[in-house]
Each structure stands twice: as C-alpha cells, then as structure tokens.
Amino acid sequence: MATPDTLSTSFRHALAGTLILLGLALQILSLAKLAPYPPLVGYSLWLATLLLWRDIPRRTRWQAGALAAIGLGLLSLASWRYAADIAWPAITSGNTYVVAMLVGVSFIGLIGNRSGSKRALGRPITGLRGTSGTWLGVHLLGTILNLSTVFMIGDRLARRGPLTTPQLLALNRGLSSAALWSPFFASMGVVMTLAPAMDYSRILVVGLPLALLSGLLSTLELSRRFDLSEVAGFSLSPGSLLMPVSMAVLVMLFHFQLTPELGIVSIITFLLPAVALATNLPAGPRWTLRRVRQHTLTRLPAMRGEIALFLSAGLLTLGLSTLVSAATGSEWTLFVHFGPVQAVMSFLAIVASAVAGLHPIIGVSVLASMLDLSGNESTLFAFTGLASWAVGTSVGPLSGINLSLQGRYGVSGYRMMRHNLVYAAAMTTLVVAAILLTGT
C-alpha cells in the first residue's frame, strides 16, 4: 500500500516532469515566435527544479545552490554599486535554451525499440581502437549535433555498464576539441558574433589539424594511463552510425534549407522530440501518448541534476557578465594592439578562469568587450576564443560537457578536471605554438 510520503513524492515528480515538458514546449513556441511570454520557460524549469531539489544528490545540490547564490549576489552588487539596469523578471532565463535542448535530446530514448526490451549488444570493440573510435565518433558527429552526440554515444556505451574514466574522458575530449574548427559549434557562433570580420578559412587551416592532434594525444595518453583492453568503445560501423548520422542529415536539412534562421541548438531542441513522436505514431496515438507520459513521469524528473546545474550556472554567468560590464564600461581597452603575445596572455587567462569554474564564454565575451579589433586581429581573436573554449571546456568543472557528464552519468566535474589537467597542459603548449606561428 502506498504511504502518504510515497504519494507526495510521486505527485512532486509528476508535477515537476510536467513543468519540464512545459518548459520544452514553451521554448519550441518561442523559436516559432509564438511564445506568450519568453521568461515562462525559465519559470517552468526553475519551479520544476525547486520541486525536485530534495531529490538532487547532495554534492550537486550544494554546487548548484552556491552558483545560484553567487549569481544573485553579483546581480545585486551590480544594481546597488553601479546602478546597472537589470531585467529582474528575466534573470531565470540563463541557459534555458541549453536545458531545453537537453530535454529534447532525452527523447532519443523513445526512438525505436518499441517493446522496451534491450537488444543484444554483441561483442564490443575494446582497446586503443575502441577508445579512438569513441573519440572520433563524438568528434565527427559532435561537429554537427553538438552536446547531443555525447548522450547518443554515451548512453549506447552505458548499456554495458557504468561508464569508466577512459570512456568519459574520450567523450569529453572528442566533443570539446570540435570547438577548434566546427562551423556549427556554439563556440563558432559566439566568436562570429563578436568578431564578424574573421576569416574562417584561416581558422580551419589551423584548427582542424590541432583537433586531430588532440585526438592522437588523447588516445595515446589514455592508453598509457589506463588498461584499455576491457574498455568498450564506440564502433564506427554502419549499424551504430545509422541513427546519429540520420539525425545529422536532418539537422543539416533544416539548417540550410527549411529553417536557416535557426541555430543548430534550436533545431535539435524541436527536431529530436518530433522524430521521436513520428517513429511512435505508427503504433497508434494511445501507444505514443503512453510512452510520452511515462517519459514525462520518469525520465524528465531524473534529469534534475543536469537541469539544476545548468540553470544555476546560467544565473552565475548572467551575474558575472552584468557586473563586469557595469564596472568596466565601454571607454577602456585592454590592449592597444591585439597581437600574438596578447593572444597568448588572453588564452592563458581564459583557460585559468575555466579551471577556477567559469565557462569560457564568459572570458571570451569579456575579452571582446575590452578590445577594439581591426583587420587581421579579428581572426587572431577568433582563434584565441575557439582554442580557449576547446581547452577550457575540457578541463573546466562547470563547463557544459562536464556538467552534462556529472548530471547524466554521476561523475564529478572536479574529477574530470583532475584527469584532464595533463591533457590541458599539452594542448595549451600546442595552442600557444599555433598562435605564435600563425599570428605573426
């Protein structure tokens, strides 16, 4: 017989799952310019987080609470000390577009396998070949599908058991290194906005080889530090690539033909749930509704850790960027000339701030606000920002990839940071050499 506490917990989870689904629906409506009030997305997601707060693992709860408290404190300081104009009703909107994408990606679990049974897994690819396959699969598909690729491949690997450290590091580094050159990555969108005069062809000539060196460095370092003989990797066979490649083709179709005004993250947000519904509807509307209901009541509340961390990190980012902008103003420039030496200094500072817990987007945005770029300086700045993003997100405990791995697979972001320090140091050496060679 169900106890009152059990009924209360079930009701909270059901309400929270419904609010998370509502947040996704409102975000999709906002993409179509049909949202009644855009901040409602943040209100729904934050309310769901508060309902699930007691169920979030203690470490994650403390971390998310600290991020949110610091963000509110910084906003209050900017308003009180510098009279910053803050849109208080919209402060809950930070990172809601990323959270909506994560919720949309969760619907991958409804694609195929209608009986709910586990298919035979077969013999895994292990060793150096398997680990390099994981890195390469995440990297190639991640250049288009971004963070969703980590869940596609990570969940596939997790079917054999909890992910091991080498698997998690391969997922982390495979995705983060795509920031060095992918024209569809979030990092590229940011630097293109901040430095519209950049020359992408020069970025590609340097960034792509650097990304391949990252893959080589990762596989060799992981094989030296860990016994990979029993570590399962991602197979690049046609069968394993069918679903992610199909999704990548659909994303490109929408990006270039059907909805060119939308970014990749926005397209993924509505496309994956739509595909999930389309693949279930042939079994009947009642079957589809039942699966969506089950997903809403079980899977969505289970995302509480990911959602809490991303929302809290978004509040921190908003608070810090608002305070920095209010404190520095727009009259002062950091460097009179932005050359290789200044680029190296900026890169090191942004990576160091990522290790301290700040997302590289903060450092890149703050740097751009303090520069007056001209000519070739725009391309050098863009490469500096992309490299900072690639290295900083791999090692930063509060980066999107590490927050996702923590929320999805239970690995601490600070543990990932410790395991990536040597890798980050090696990549820093390569990036500094690339800046000095190409920036002259």
GROMACS .gro file of C-alpha atoms in nm:
model
  440
    1MET     CA    1   0.000   0.000   0.000
    2ALA     CA    2   0.136   0.343  -0.091
    3THR     CA    3   0.225   0.564   0.202
    4PRO     CA    4   0.147   0.939   0.214
    5ASP     CA    5   0.518   1.013   0.168
    6THR     CA    6   0.527   0.793  -0.143
    7LEU     CA    7   0.218   0.960  -0.285
    8SER     CA    8   0.366   1.303  -0.211
    9THR     CA    9   0.693   1.212  -0.386
   10SER     CA   10   0.507   1.070  -0.686
   11PHE     CA   11   0.295   1.385  -0.714
   12ARG     CA   12   0.602   1.610  -0.692
   13HIS     CA   13   0.779   1.411  -0.961
   14ALA     CA   14   0.474   1.409  -1.185
   15LEU     CA   15   0.426   1.784  -1.146
   16ALA     CA   16   0.796   1.852  -1.198
   17GLY     CA   17   0.809   1.632  -1.508
   18THR     CA   18   0.506   1.811  -1.649
   19LEU     CA   19   0.668   2.150  -1.583
   20ILE     CA   20   0.989   2.038  -1.757
   21LEU     CA   21   0.787   1.922  -2.057
   22LEU     CA   22   0.602   2.256  -2.050
   23GLY     CA   23   0.935   2.439  -2.050
   24LEU     CA   24   1.041   2.247  -2.361
   25ALA     CA   25   0.710   2.323  -2.533
   26LEU     CA   26   0.735   2.693  -2.447
   27GLN     CA   27   1.092   2.706  -2.579
   28ILE     CA   28   0.980   2.548  -2.906
   29LEU     CA   29   0.696   2.801  -2.927
   30SER     CA   30   0.947   3.082  -2.872
   31LEU     CA   31   1.152   2.952  -3.167
   32ALA     CA   32   0.838   2.989  -3.377
   33LYS     CA   33   0.778   3.338  -3.233
   34LEU     CA   34   0.458   3.213  -3.068
   35ALA     CA   35   0.559   3.218  -2.701
   36PRO     CA   36   0.315   3.425  -2.490
   37TYR     CA   37   0.591   3.540  -2.251
   38PRO     CA   38   0.951   3.415  -2.307
   39PRO     CA   39   1.057   3.416  -1.938
   40LEU     CA   40   0.789   3.149  -1.875
   41VAL     CA   41   1.044   2.893  -1.999
   42GLY     CA   42   1.276   2.978  -1.712
   43TYR     CA   43   0.990   2.992  -1.462
   44SER     CA   44   0.874   2.641  -1.555
   45LEU     CA   45   1.222   2.490  -1.539
   46TRP     CA   46   1.317   2.665  -1.213
   47LEU     CA   47   0.989   2.565  -1.048
   48ALA     CA   48   1.047   2.204  -1.151
   49THR     CA   49   1.399   2.224  -1.007
   50LEU     CA   50   1.269   2.355  -0.676
   51LEU     CA   51   1.012   2.073  -0.659
   52LEU     CA   52   1.291   1.818  -0.716
   53TRP     CA   53   1.551   1.996  -0.502
   54ARG     CA   54   1.542   1.748  -0.212
   55ASP     CA   55   1.599   1.458  -0.455
   56ILE     CA   56   1.912   1.607  -0.614
   57PRO     CA   57   2.234   1.441  -0.489
   58ARG     CA   58   2.379   1.640  -0.201
   59ARG     CA   59   2.704   1.737  -0.375
   60THR     CA   60   2.520   1.857  -0.683
   61ARG     CA   61   2.265   2.040  -0.466
   62TRP     CA   62   2.536   2.231  -0.279
   63GLN     CA   63   2.716   2.318  -0.601
   64ALA     CA   64   2.401   2.440  -0.778
   65GLY     CA   65   2.291   2.636  -0.470
   66ALA     CA   66   2.628   2.808  -0.444
   67LEU     CA   67   2.628   2.903  -0.813
   68ALA     CA   68   2.277   3.047  -0.791
   69ALA     CA   69   2.351   3.238  -0.469
   70ILE     CA   70   2.671   3.390  -0.611
   71GLY     CA   71   2.490   3.487  -0.931
   72LEU     CA   72   2.215   3.664  -0.737
   73GLY     CA   73   2.475   3.835  -0.521
   74LEU     CA   74   2.665   3.964  -0.825
   75LEU     CA   75   2.344   4.095  -0.983
   76SER     CA   76   2.253   4.271  -0.659
   77LEU     CA   77   2.602   4.423  -0.637
   78ALA     CA   78   2.586   4.545  -0.998
   79SER     CA   79   2.249   4.703  -0.932
   80TRP     CA   80   2.345   4.862  -0.598
   81ARG     CA   81   2.708   4.966  -0.664
   82TYR     CA   82   2.698   5.052  -1.036
   83ALA     CA   83   2.326   5.120  -1.091
   84ALA     CA   84   2.312   4.854  -1.362
   85ASP     CA   85   1.980   4.822  -1.538
   86ILE     CA   86   1.878   4.461  -1.471
   87ALA     CA   87   1.567   4.293  -1.612
   88TRP     CA   88   1.484   4.108  -1.291
   89PRO     CA   89   1.180   3.917  -1.431
   90ALA     CA   90   1.410   3.758  -1.692
   91ILE     CA   91   1.704   3.655  -1.473
   92THR     CA   92   1.578   3.294  -1.468
   93SER     CA   93   1.633   3.266  -1.845
   94GLY     CA   94   2.008   3.195  -1.831
   95ASN     CA   95   2.096   2.867  -2.008
   96THR     CA   96   1.729   2.778  -2.058
   97TYR     CA   97   1.796   2.721  -2.428
   98VAL     CA   98   2.062   2.464  -2.337
   99VAL     CA   99   1.835   2.296  -2.082
  100ALA     CA  100   1.553   2.282  -2.339
  101MET     CA  101   1.793   2.117  -2.583
  102LEU     CA  102   1.894   1.859  -2.318
  103VAL     CA  103   1.528   1.784  -2.251
  104GLY     CA  104   1.466   1.749  -2.623
  105VAL     CA  105   1.766   1.517  -2.658
  106SER     CA  106   1.625   1.294  -2.383
  107PHE     CA  107   1.352   1.190  -2.626
  108ILE     CA  108   1.614   0.986  -2.812
  109GLY     CA  109   1.513   0.709  -2.572
  110LEU     CA  110   1.172   0.692  -2.741
  111ILE     CA  111   1.314   0.637  -3.090
  112GLY     CA  112   1.284   0.271  -3.192
  113ASN     CA  113   1.280  -0.030  -2.959
  114ARG     CA  114   0.902  -0.006  -2.908
  115SER     CA  115   0.882  -0.315  -2.691
  116GLY     CA  116   1.117  -0.160  -2.439
  117SER     CA  117   1.343  -0.464  -2.442
  118LYS     CA  118   1.718  -0.448  -2.464
  119ARG     CA  119   1.867  -0.566  -2.788
  120ALA     CA  120   2.164  -0.799  -2.791
  121LEU     CA  121   2.478  -0.595  -2.768
  122GLY     CA  122   2.723  -0.829  -2.934
  123ARG     CA  123   3.097  -0.825  -2.880
  124PRO     CA  124   3.232  -0.475  -2.807
  125ILE     CA  125   3.532  -0.311  -2.969
  126THR     CA  126   3.792  -0.264  -2.697
  127GLY     CA  127   4.147  -0.142  -2.655
  128LEU     CA  128   4.306   0.152  -2.833
  129ARG     CA  129   4.083   0.100  -3.136
  130GLY     CA  130   3.767   0.119  -2.928
  131THR     CA  131   3.874   0.432  -2.739
  132SER     CA  132   3.986   0.607  -3.056
  133GLY     CA  133   3.650   0.510  -3.212
  134THR     CA  134   3.469   0.678  -2.922
  135TRP     CA  135   3.676   0.997  -2.961
  136LEU     CA  136   3.636   1.005  -3.339
  137GLY     CA  137   3.264   0.926  -3.331
  138VAL     CA  138   3.189   1.200  -3.079
  139HIS     CA  139   3.415   1.445  -3.260
  140LEU     CA  140   3.279   1.393  -3.612
  141LEU     CA  141   2.912   1.379  -3.515
  142GLY     CA  142   2.956   1.642  -3.244
  143THR     CA  143   3.068   1.897  -3.501
  144ILE     CA  144   2.705   1.896  -3.618
  145LEU     CA  145   2.495   1.761  -3.329
  146ASN     CA  146   2.694   1.929  -3.052
  147LEU     CA  147   2.625   1.807  -2.698
  148SER     CA  148   2.351   1.564  -2.804
  149THR     CA  149   2.617   1.337  -2.955
  150VAL     CA  150   2.764   1.274  -2.610
  151PHE     CA  151   2.430   1.132  -2.495
  152MET     CA  152   2.376   0.929  -2.810
  153ILE     CA  153   2.714   0.759  -2.783
  154GLY     CA  154   2.746   0.771  -2.404
  155ASP     CA  155   2.408   0.606  -2.348
  156ARG     CA  156   2.499   0.338  -2.601
  157LEU     CA  157   2.822   0.262  -2.413
  158ALA     CA  158   2.640   0.277  -2.078
  159ARG     CA  159   2.415  -0.012  -2.183
  160ARG     CA  160   2.707  -0.242  -2.099
  161GLY     CA  161   2.753  -0.095  -1.753
  162PRO     CA  162   2.859   0.229  -1.579
  163LEU     CA  163   3.095   0.437  -1.791
  164THR     CA  164   3.462   0.411  -1.699
  165THR     CA  165   3.702   0.702  -1.668
  166PRO     CA  166   3.866   0.642  -2.010
  167GLN     CA  167   3.522   0.637  -2.175
  168LEU     CA  168   3.418   0.959  -2.003
  169LEU     CA  169   3.745   1.130  -2.099
  170ALA     CA  170   3.709   1.020  -2.462
  171LEU     CA  171   3.356   1.166  -2.469
  172ASN     CA  172   3.477   1.488  -2.306
  173ARG     CA  173   3.776   1.545  -2.532
  174GLY     CA  174   3.609   1.429  -2.851
  175LEU     CA  175   3.340   1.693  -2.816
  176SER     CA  176   3.540   1.981  -2.669
  177SER     CA  177   3.807   1.963  -2.942
  178ALA     CA  178   3.537   2.013  -3.209
  179ALA     CA  179   3.523   2.374  -3.090
  180LEU     CA  180   3.855   2.432  -3.268
  181TRP     CA  181   3.709   2.423  -3.618
  182SER     CA  182   3.341   2.322  -3.649
  183PRO     CA  183   3.134   2.597  -3.816
  184PHE     CA  184   2.822   2.458  -3.644
  185PHE     CA  185   2.955   2.457  -3.289
  186ALA     CA  186   2.829   2.702  -3.027
  187SER     CA  187   3.181   2.843  -2.988
  188MET     CA  188   3.195   2.939  -3.356
  189GLY     CA  189   2.863   3.116  -3.330
  190VAL     CA  190   2.989   3.319  -3.037
  191VAL     CA  191   3.319   3.430  -3.197
  192MET     CA  192   3.148   3.505  -3.529
  193THR     CA  193   2.914   3.738  -3.342
  194LEU     CA  194   3.199   3.904  -3.151
  195ALA     CA  195   3.440   3.923  -3.448
  196PRO     CA  196   3.231   3.924  -3.770
  197ALA     CA  197   3.536   4.017  -3.981
  198MET     CA  198   3.716   3.689  -3.901
  199ASP     CA  199   3.848   3.471  -4.185
  200TYR     CA  200   3.709   3.121  -4.131
  201SER     CA  201   3.941   2.959  -4.387
  202ARG     CA  202   4.244   3.059  -4.176
  203ILE     CA  203   4.072   2.920  -3.866
  204LEU     CA  204   4.008   2.589  -4.044
  205VAL     CA  205   4.370   2.555  -4.164
  206VAL     CA  206   4.496   2.578  -3.806
  207GLY     CA  207   4.203   2.443  -3.604
  208LEU     CA  208   4.138   2.114  -3.786
  209PRO     CA  209   4.499   1.982  -3.762
  210LEU     CA  210   4.505   2.092  -3.399
  211ALA     CA  211   4.185   1.893  -3.334
  212LEU     CA  212   4.336   1.583  -3.496
  213LEU     CA  213   4.646   1.623  -3.277
  214SER     CA  214   4.410   1.641  -2.981
  215GLY     CA  215   4.263   1.303  -3.078
  216LEU     CA  216   4.605   1.147  -3.120
  217LEU     CA  217   4.723   1.292  -2.790
  218SER     CA  218   4.410   1.169  -2.611
  219THR     CA  219   4.425   0.810  -2.732
  220LEU     CA  220   4.799   0.777  -2.662
  221GLU     CA  221   4.771   0.934  -2.317
  222LEU     CA  222   4.470   0.722  -2.219
  223SER     CA  223   4.641   0.403  -2.336
  224ARG     CA  224   4.943   0.492  -2.121
  225ARG     CA  225   4.743   0.577  -1.807
  226PHE     CA  226   4.473   0.306  -1.824
  227ASP     CA  227   4.439  -0.058  -1.922
  228LEU     CA  228   4.210  -0.029  -2.222
  229SER     CA  229   4.193  -0.400  -2.302
  230GLU     CA  230   3.846  -0.435  -2.147
  231VAL     CA  231   3.722  -0.079  -2.210
  232ALA     CA  232   3.439  -0.086  -2.464
  233GLY     CA  233   3.446   0.176  -2.735
  234PHE     CA  234   3.209   0.312  -2.997
  235SER     CA  235   3.203   0.125  -3.325
  236LEU     CA  236   3.205   0.333  -3.641
  237SER     CA  237   3.012   0.058  -3.820
  238PRO     CA  238   2.710   0.147  -4.038
  239GLY     CA  239   2.470  -0.001  -3.782
  240SER     CA  240   2.595   0.210  -3.491
  241LEU     CA  241   2.614   0.523  -3.704
  242LEU     CA  242   2.269   0.492  -3.862
  243MET     CA  243   2.071   0.690  -3.602
  244PRO     CA  244   2.323   0.971  -3.527
  245VAL     CA  245   2.410   1.014  -3.896
  246SER     CA  246   2.042   1.024  -3.988
  247MET     CA  247   1.985   1.290  -3.724
  248ALA     CA  248   2.285   1.486  -3.854
  249VAL     CA  249   2.143   1.478  -4.207
  250LEU     CA  250   1.806   1.602  -4.079
  251VAL     CA  251   1.973   1.881  -3.881
  252MET     CA  252   2.165   1.993  -4.189
  253LEU     CA  253   1.847   1.983  -4.397
  254PHE     CA  254   1.671   2.214  -4.151
  255HIS     CA  255   1.977   2.435  -4.103
  256PHE     CA  256   2.044   2.502  -4.471
  257GLN     CA  257   1.701   2.463  -4.633
  258LEU     CA  258   1.396   2.460  -4.407
  259THR     CA  259   1.486   2.684  -4.109
  260PRO     CA  260   1.812   2.863  -4.196
  261GLU     CA  261   1.736   3.138  -3.944
  262LEU     CA  262   1.770   2.893  -3.652
  263GLY     CA  263   2.093   2.778  -3.494
  264ILE     CA  264   2.192   2.414  -3.453
  265VAL     CA  265   2.098   2.404  -3.084
  266SER     CA  266   1.749   2.538  -3.159
  267ILE     CA  267   1.694   2.287  -3.439
  268ILE     CA  268   1.797   1.995  -3.217
  269THR     CA  269   1.557   2.120  -2.948
  270PHE     CA  270   1.245   2.063  -3.158
  271LEU     CA  271   1.371   1.806  -3.410
  272LEU     CA  272   1.456   1.516  -3.176
  273PRO     CA  273   1.118   1.520  -2.994
  274ALA     CA  274   0.943   1.547  -3.333
  275VAL     CA  275   1.133   1.246  -3.470
  276ALA     CA  276   1.058   1.051  -3.151
  277LEU     CA  277   0.684   1.120  -3.190
  278ALA     CA  278   0.692   1.038  -3.562
  279THR     CA  279   0.857   0.699  -3.503
  280ASN     CA  280   0.598   0.605  -3.238
  281LEU     CA  281   0.279   0.728  -3.410
  282PRO     CA  282   0.258   0.428  -3.649
  283ALA     CA  283   0.187   0.215  -3.338
  284GLY     CA  284  -0.114   0.435  -3.262
  285PRO     CA  285  -0.186   0.760  -3.076
  286ARG     CA  286  -0.264   0.581  -2.748
  287TRP     CA  287   0.071   0.399  -2.757
  288THR     CA  288   0.253   0.724  -2.834
  289LEU     CA  289   0.074   0.913  -2.558
  290ARG     CA  290   0.152   0.636  -2.309
  291ARG     CA  291   0.524   0.645  -2.392
  292VAL     CA  292   0.537   1.026  -2.368
  293ARG     CA  293   0.355   1.011  -2.034
  294GLN     CA  294   0.596   0.752  -1.899
  295HIS     CA  295   0.890   0.961  -2.022
  296THR     CA  296   0.747   1.270  -1.854
  297LEU     CA  297   0.689   1.097  -1.520
  298THR     CA  298   1.018   0.907  -1.501
  299ARG     CA  299   1.296   1.027  -1.733
  300LEU     CA  300   1.240   1.403  -1.711
  301PRO     CA  301   1.242   1.421  -1.327
  302ALA     CA  302   1.559   1.208  -1.334
  303MET     CA  303   1.730   1.497  -1.520
  304ARG     CA  304   1.708   1.713  -1.206
  305GLY     CA  305   2.085   1.720  -1.155
  306GLU     CA  306   2.162   1.835  -1.509
  307ILE     CA  307   1.885   2.094  -1.508
  308ALA     CA  308   1.978   2.239  -1.167
  309LEU     CA  309   2.345   2.275  -1.260
  310PHE     CA  310   2.281   2.440  -1.597
  311LEU     CA  311   2.019   2.683  -1.465
  312SER     CA  312   2.240   2.782  -1.171
  313ALA     CA  313   2.546   2.821  -1.394
  314GLY     CA  314   2.339   3.043  -1.624
  315LEU     CA  315   2.247   3.265  -1.330
  316LEU     CA  316   2.613   3.289  -1.231
  317THR     CA  317   2.714   3.378  -1.588
  318LEU     CA  318   2.449   3.650  -1.605
  319GLY     CA  319   2.557   3.795  -1.270
  320LEU     CA  320   2.927   3.798  -1.355
  321SER     CA  321   2.888   3.938  -1.706
  322THR     CA  322   2.648   4.208  -1.579
  323LEU     CA  323   2.888   4.312  -1.302
  324VAL     CA  324   3.193   4.318  -1.531
  325SER     CA  325   3.008   4.517  -1.796
  326ALA     CA  326   2.879   4.767  -1.539
  327ALA     CA  327   3.220   4.803  -1.372
  328THR     CA  328   3.438   4.842  -1.682
  329GLY     CA  329   3.207   5.044  -1.905
  330SER     CA  330   3.290   5.082  -2.275
  331GLU     CA  331   3.559   5.352  -2.279
  332TRP     CA  332   3.860   5.141  -2.175
  333THR     CA  333   4.051   4.888  -2.390
  334LEU     CA  334   4.269   4.610  -2.252
  335PHE     CA  335   4.529   4.617  -2.534
  336VAL     CA  336   4.613   4.893  -2.781
  337HIS     CA  337   4.717   4.621  -3.028
  338PHE     CA  338   4.600   4.257  -3.024
  339GLY     CA  339   4.895   4.052  -3.147
  340PRO     CA  340   5.036   3.703  -3.075
  341VAL     CA  341   5.170   3.795  -2.730
  342GLN     CA  342   4.841   3.950  -2.626
  343ALA     CA  343   4.654   3.649  -2.771
  344VAL     CA  344   4.865   3.405  -2.567
  345MET     CA  345   4.807   3.607  -2.249
  346SER     CA  346   4.432   3.615  -2.315
  347PHE     CA  347   4.418   3.241  -2.391
  348LEU     CA  348   4.600   3.151  -2.070
  349ALA     CA  349   4.377   3.382  -1.865
  350ILE     CA  350   4.055   3.234  -2.006
  351VAL     CA  351   4.171   2.875  -1.954
  352ALA     CA  352   4.278   2.961  -1.598
  353SER     CA  353   3.934   3.110  -1.532
  354ALA     CA  354   3.775   2.791  -1.670
  355VAL     CA  355   3.979   2.583  -1.424
  356ALA     CA  356   3.852   2.817  -1.149
  357GLY     CA  357   3.496   2.733  -1.253
  358LEU     CA  358   3.394   2.998  -1.509
  359HIS     CA  359   3.265   2.895  -1.850
  360PRO     CA  360   3.500   3.009  -2.132
  361ILE     CA  361   3.213   3.203  -2.291
  362ILE     CA  362   3.244   3.450  -2.003
  363GLY     CA  363   3.614   3.508  -2.063
  364VAL     CA  364   3.573   3.532  -2.441
  365SER     CA  365   3.283   3.776  -2.411
  366VAL     CA  366   3.457   3.990  -2.150
  367LEU     CA  367   3.775   3.998  -2.361
  368ALA     CA  368   3.583   4.110  -2.669
  369SER     CA  369   3.417   4.388  -2.473
  370MET     CA  370   3.761   4.525  -2.380
  371LEU     CA  371   3.914   4.519  -2.730
  372ASP     CA  372   3.890   4.735  -3.039
  373LEU     CA  373   3.965   4.481  -3.313
  374SER     CA  374   4.066   4.568  -3.666
  375GLY     CA  375   4.186   4.378  -3.972
  376ASN     CA  376   4.370   4.052  -3.904
  377GLU     CA  377   4.320   4.099  -3.530
  378SER     CA  378   3.965   3.967  -3.568
  379THR     CA  379   4.085   3.630  -3.697
  380LEU     CA  380   4.351   3.603  -3.427
  381PHE     CA  381   4.094   3.688  -3.163
  382ALA     CA  382   3.852   3.430  -3.307
  383PHE     CA  383   4.114   3.153  -3.297
  384THR     CA  384   4.211   3.253  -2.943
  385GLY     CA  385   3.848   3.233  -2.835
  386LEU     CA  386   3.792   2.896  -3.004
  387ALA     CA  387   4.110   2.746  -2.857
  388SER     CA  388   4.019   2.881  -2.513
  389TRP     CA  389   3.677   2.721  -2.548
  390ALA     CA  390   3.820   2.385  -2.661
  391VAL     CA  391   4.075   2.357  -2.380
  392GLY     CA  392   3.869   2.537  -2.116
  393THR     CA  393   3.555   2.325  -2.160
  394SER     CA  394   3.754   2.002  -2.139
  395VAL     CA  395   3.912   2.093  -1.806
  396GLY     CA  396   3.659   2.336  -1.654
  397PRO     CA  397   3.447   2.164  -1.386
  398LEU     CA  398   3.146   2.383  -1.467
  399SER     CA  399   3.164   2.363  -1.847
  400GLY     CA  400   2.863   2.234  -2.037
  401ILE     CA  401   3.020   1.898  -2.121
  402ASN     CA  402   3.135   1.830  -1.764
  403LEU     CA  403   2.805   1.945  -1.613
  404SER     CA  404   2.629   1.710  -1.853
  405LEU     CA  405   2.855   1.417  -1.768
  406GLN     CA  406   2.802   1.486  -1.399
  407GLY     CA  407   2.425   1.509  -1.428
  408ARG     CA  408   2.387   1.216  -1.669
  409TYR     CA  409   2.649   0.968  -1.551
  410GLY     CA  410   2.728   1.080  -1.197
  411VAL     CA  411   3.096   1.171  -1.246
  412SER     CA  412   3.216   1.480  -1.059
  413GLY     CA  413   3.316   1.776  -1.272
  414TYR     CA  414   3.617   1.826  -1.046
  415ARG     CA  415   3.722   1.467  -1.101
  416MET     CA  416   3.708   1.526  -1.476
  417MET     CA  417   3.917   1.840  -1.422
  418ARG     CA  418   4.188   1.647  -1.238
  419HIS     CA  419   4.203   1.380  -1.507
  420ASN     CA  420   4.226   1.645  -1.782
  421LEU     CA  421   4.500   1.865  -1.633
  422VAL     CA  422   4.786   1.692  -1.817
  423TYR     CA  423   4.586   1.689  -2.140
  424ALA     CA  424   4.502   2.058  -2.098
  425ALA     CA  425   4.868   2.141  -2.035
  426ALA     CA  426   4.974   1.959  -2.353
  427MET     CA  427   4.700   2.124  -2.559
  428THR     CA  428   4.796   2.463  -2.414
  429THR     CA  429   5.150   2.412  -2.543
  430LEU     CA  430   5.020   2.327  -2.890
  431VAL     CA  431   4.779   2.622  -2.893
  432VAL     CA  432   5.046   2.869  -2.782
  433ALA     CA  433   5.277   2.743  -3.058
  434ALA     CA  434   4.995   2.776  -3.312
  435ILE     CA  435   4.917   3.133  -3.201
  436LEU     CA  436   5.281   3.238  -3.222
  437LEU     CA  437   5.328   3.076  -3.564
  438THR     CA  438   5.007   3.197  -3.728
  439GLY     CA  439   4.968   3.533  -3.558
  440THR     CA  440   5.286   3.686  -3.690
   0.00000   0.00000   0.00000
